[in-house]
Amino acid sequence: MKNQAKIAYSRQTIGEADINSVIKVLQSDFLTQGPVVPRFESSVASYVGTQYAVATNSATSALHIACLALGVGPGDVVWTSPITFVASSNCALYCGAKVDFVDIDPLTANMSIVKLSEKLEKAKKDNSLPKVIIPVHYAGQSCEMSAIYELSLKYNFRIIEDASHSVGGCYLDKLVGACVYSDITIFSFHPVKIITTGEGGMALTNNISLFDKLVSYRSHGITSDPLKMLPRPAEEIWNYQQLFLGFNYRMTDIQAALGCSQITMLDSFVSRRREIASQYDSMLSDLPVVTVEQSVNARSSYHLYPIRIRKSICGKTQRDVYDFFKKFGIGVNLHYIPVYRQPYYEKMGFTRGYCKEAEMFYSEAISLPIFPNLTNYEQTYVIDILREILGE
Ligand SMILES: *Cc1c(COP(=O)(O)O)cnc(C)c1O
């Protein structure tokens, strides 16, 4: 235990091909809005089996324009999971809507279908049904999308999958992103995620009218398609028109070039992550920690590998274990503080105890390092440290 390893919880994997791909764009005519963004969009769309893809400068902006495309605005309510990054919820606030949270299933840390059904039934009586629900595929494991889809037919809400963790994951033999059970799926290409473009995100859909709106909101609400423009006097030059209030959420060709080479590595990244996860499963099998359960319907891409430290089982607190890992240079992390416990959300009136399972999860979870280049030696070191603090 003498050598002080420095191991992150996640990090990008960049190869020679990635570097060359970016250099090629730097030497070309276009740095942004060139031919590489559409090439990246079609490679992701064809990989996951979706009709349309809209690349953006982050998943956060993709979530924002996805909400706008579905008509979210003041007076609407959007529901998501409390165990997620704040972006899954902030996107609704950007639109002037309200947010609310559905507690998690303690076994998977994904939105609980039972809690969701109960909350919908109650909201129907109060006339406060959500316009959109944003399930989050926590750690890379898809939510039970067919059940959520069934509920959407009964209670008439739309679905945005926040699949920021789940690029390359599967649900019922289809890749996450195929939008079989949702209107729009969102991917993130932040460096800690499965593949990266530096910063970047994408919205995927099979609905052409949603696609048109996403494209428009991504770039100021401007169109240069003569068929979409309003009639104007022939002597005036109208090479573009702004029809809506949109944003500059465009991805650059430099980022897309990195994405194009990264996606060729996606299968191998996901298999390596799954291999590391299964090694953790067996290394942890005789230790007094709780792991996340895997549904038979989902095949996780393992963005995260969380364990739960429960004092009543192992005699140590989450803080004891977290601090001990940090002392040995292991960059464990915490995913997530329930969104509504954030000071900004508390100001909206959310209080402690609102989602009991989410809070329990928050008080126990620690994400162990997982990324394709984590070596077996480093992984063994992580488990050695854990054994030592647990006194096993
Ligand atoms: C990372 C993440 C986001 C935001 O992604 P960015 O690309 O950094 O904007 C949104 N939702 C979840 C669940 C995430 O993990």
mmCIF file of N, CA and C and ligand atoms in Angstrom, residues 58-60 63 84-85 87-88 136 162 164-165 188-190 193 199-200 336, ligand 1:
data_model
loop_
_atom_site.group_PDB
_atom_site.id
_atom_site.type_symbol
_atom_site.label_atom_id
_atom_site.label_comp_id
_atom_site.label_asym_id
_atom_site.label_seq_id
_atom_site.Cartn_x
_atom_site.Cartn_y
_atom_site.Cartn_z
ATOM 1 N N SER A 58 -23.278 20.766 -26.187
ATOM 2 C CA SER A 58 -23.285 20.013 -24.934
ATOM 3 C C SER A 58 -24.591 19.241 -24.839
ATOM 4 N N ALA A 59 -24.634 18.278 -23.936
ATOM 5 C CA ALA A 59 -25.897 17.574 -23.677
ATOM 6 C C ALA A 59 -26.879 18.509 -22.991
ATOM 7 N N THR A 60 -26.353 19.443 -22.201
ATOM 8 C CA THR A 60 -27.222 20.411 -21.535
ATOM 9 C C THR A 60 -28.016 21.213 -22.566
ATOM 10 N N LEU A 63 -30.619 19.000 -24.168
ATOM 11 C CA LEU A 63 -31.790 18.835 -23.289
ATOM 12 C C LEU A 63 -32.694 20.067 -23.360
ATOM 13 N N THR A 84 -29.338 12.380 -10.514
ATOM 14 C CA THR A 84 -28.815 12.751 -11.823
ATOM 15 C C THR A 84 -28.018 14.030 -11.684
ATOM 16 N N PHE A 85 -27.363 14.399 -12.779
ATOM 17 C CA PHE A 85 -26.692 15.688 -12.834
ATOM 18 C C PHE A 85 -27.758 16.777 -12.995
ATOM 19 N N ALA A 87 -28.275 19.122 -14.862
ATOM 20 C CA ALA A 87 -28.704 19.483 -16.224
ATOM 21 C C ALA A 87 -30.024 18.831 -16.619
ATOM 22 N N SER A 88 -30.281 17.599 -16.122
ATOM 23 C CA SER A 88 -31.522 16.885 -16.483
ATOM 24 C C SER A 88 -32.754 17.646 -16.024
ATOM 25 N N VAL A 136 -33.594 9.107 -16.628
ATOM 26 C CA VAL A 136 -32.133 9.173 -16.738
ATOM 27 C C VAL A 136 -31.589 7.756 -16.609
ATOM 28 N N ASP A 162 -32.688 10.933 -20.988
ATOM 29 C CA ASP A 162 -31.354 11.473 -20.756
ATOM 30 C C ASP A 162 -30.396 10.286 -20.711
ATOM 31 N N SER A 164 -27.189 10.391 -21.295
ATOM 32 C CA SER A 164 -25.813 10.898 -21.213
ATOM 33 C C SER A 164 -24.828 9.824 -20.766
ATOM 34 N N HIS A 165 -25.295 8.886 -19.916
ATOM 35 C CA HIS A 165 -24.419 7.819 -19.398
ATOM 36 C C HIS A 165 -24.425 6.584 -20.287
ATOM 37 N N SER A 188 -24.426 12.649 -24.161
ATOM 38 C CA SER A 188 -23.368 13.605 -23.807
ATOM 39 C C SER A 188 -22.019 13.065 -24.274
ATOM 40 N N PHE A 189 -21.188 13.970 -24.762
ATOM 41 C CA PHE A 189 -19.833 13.597 -25.182
ATOM 42 C C PHE A 189 -18.781 14.343 -24.366
ATOM 43 N N HIS A 190 -19.127 14.634 -23.119
ATOM 44 C CA HIS A 190 -18.157 15.199 -22.176
ATOM 45 C C HIS A 190 -17.044 14.154 -21.956
ATOM 46 N N LYS A 193 -17.585 10.849 -20.161
ATOM 47 C CA LYS A 193 -18.645 9.962 -20.651
ATOM 48 C C LYS A 193 -18.058 8.883 -21.574
ATOM 49 N N GLU A 199 -16.300 19.056 -25.365
ATOM 50 C CA GLU A 199 -17.675 19.308 -24.958
ATOM 51 C C GLU A 199 -18.540 18.864 -26.134
ATOM 52 N N GLY A 200 -19.743 18.405 -25.847
ATOM 53 C CA GLY A 200 -20.622 18.061 -26.962
ATOM 54 C C GLY A 200 -21.789 17.217 -26.518
ATOM 55 N N TYR A 336 -25.289 10.680 -7.121
ATOM 56 C CA TYR A 336 -25.303 12.136 -7.154
ATOM 57 C C TYR A 336 -25.912 12.661 -5.863
HETATM 58 C C1 LIG B 1 -23.048 14.761 -18.080
HETATM 59 C C2 LIG B 1 -24.499 14.785 -17.937
HETATM 60 C C3 LIG B 1 -25.297 15.784 -18.512
HETATM 61 C C4 LIG B 1 -24.725 17.031 -19.143
HETATM 62 O O1 LIG B 1 -23.828 16.763 -20.127
HETATM 63 P P1 LIG B 1 -22.958 17.948 -20.762
HETATM 64 O O2 LIG B 1 -22.561 17.387 -22.098
HETATM 65 O O3 LIG B 1 -21.799 18.159 -19.844
HETATM 66 O O4 LIG B 1 -23.816 19.147 -20.884
HETATM 67 C C5 LIG B 1 -26.670 15.667 -18.435
HETATM 68 N N1 LIG B 1 -27.243 14.629 -17.806
HETATM 69 C C6 LIG B 1 -26.506 13.666 -17.222
HETATM 70 C C7 LIG B 1 -27.213 12.519 -16.567
HETATM 71 C C8 LIG B 1 -25.125 13.713 -17.248
HETATM 72 O O5 LIG B 1 -24.391 12.775 -16.640
#
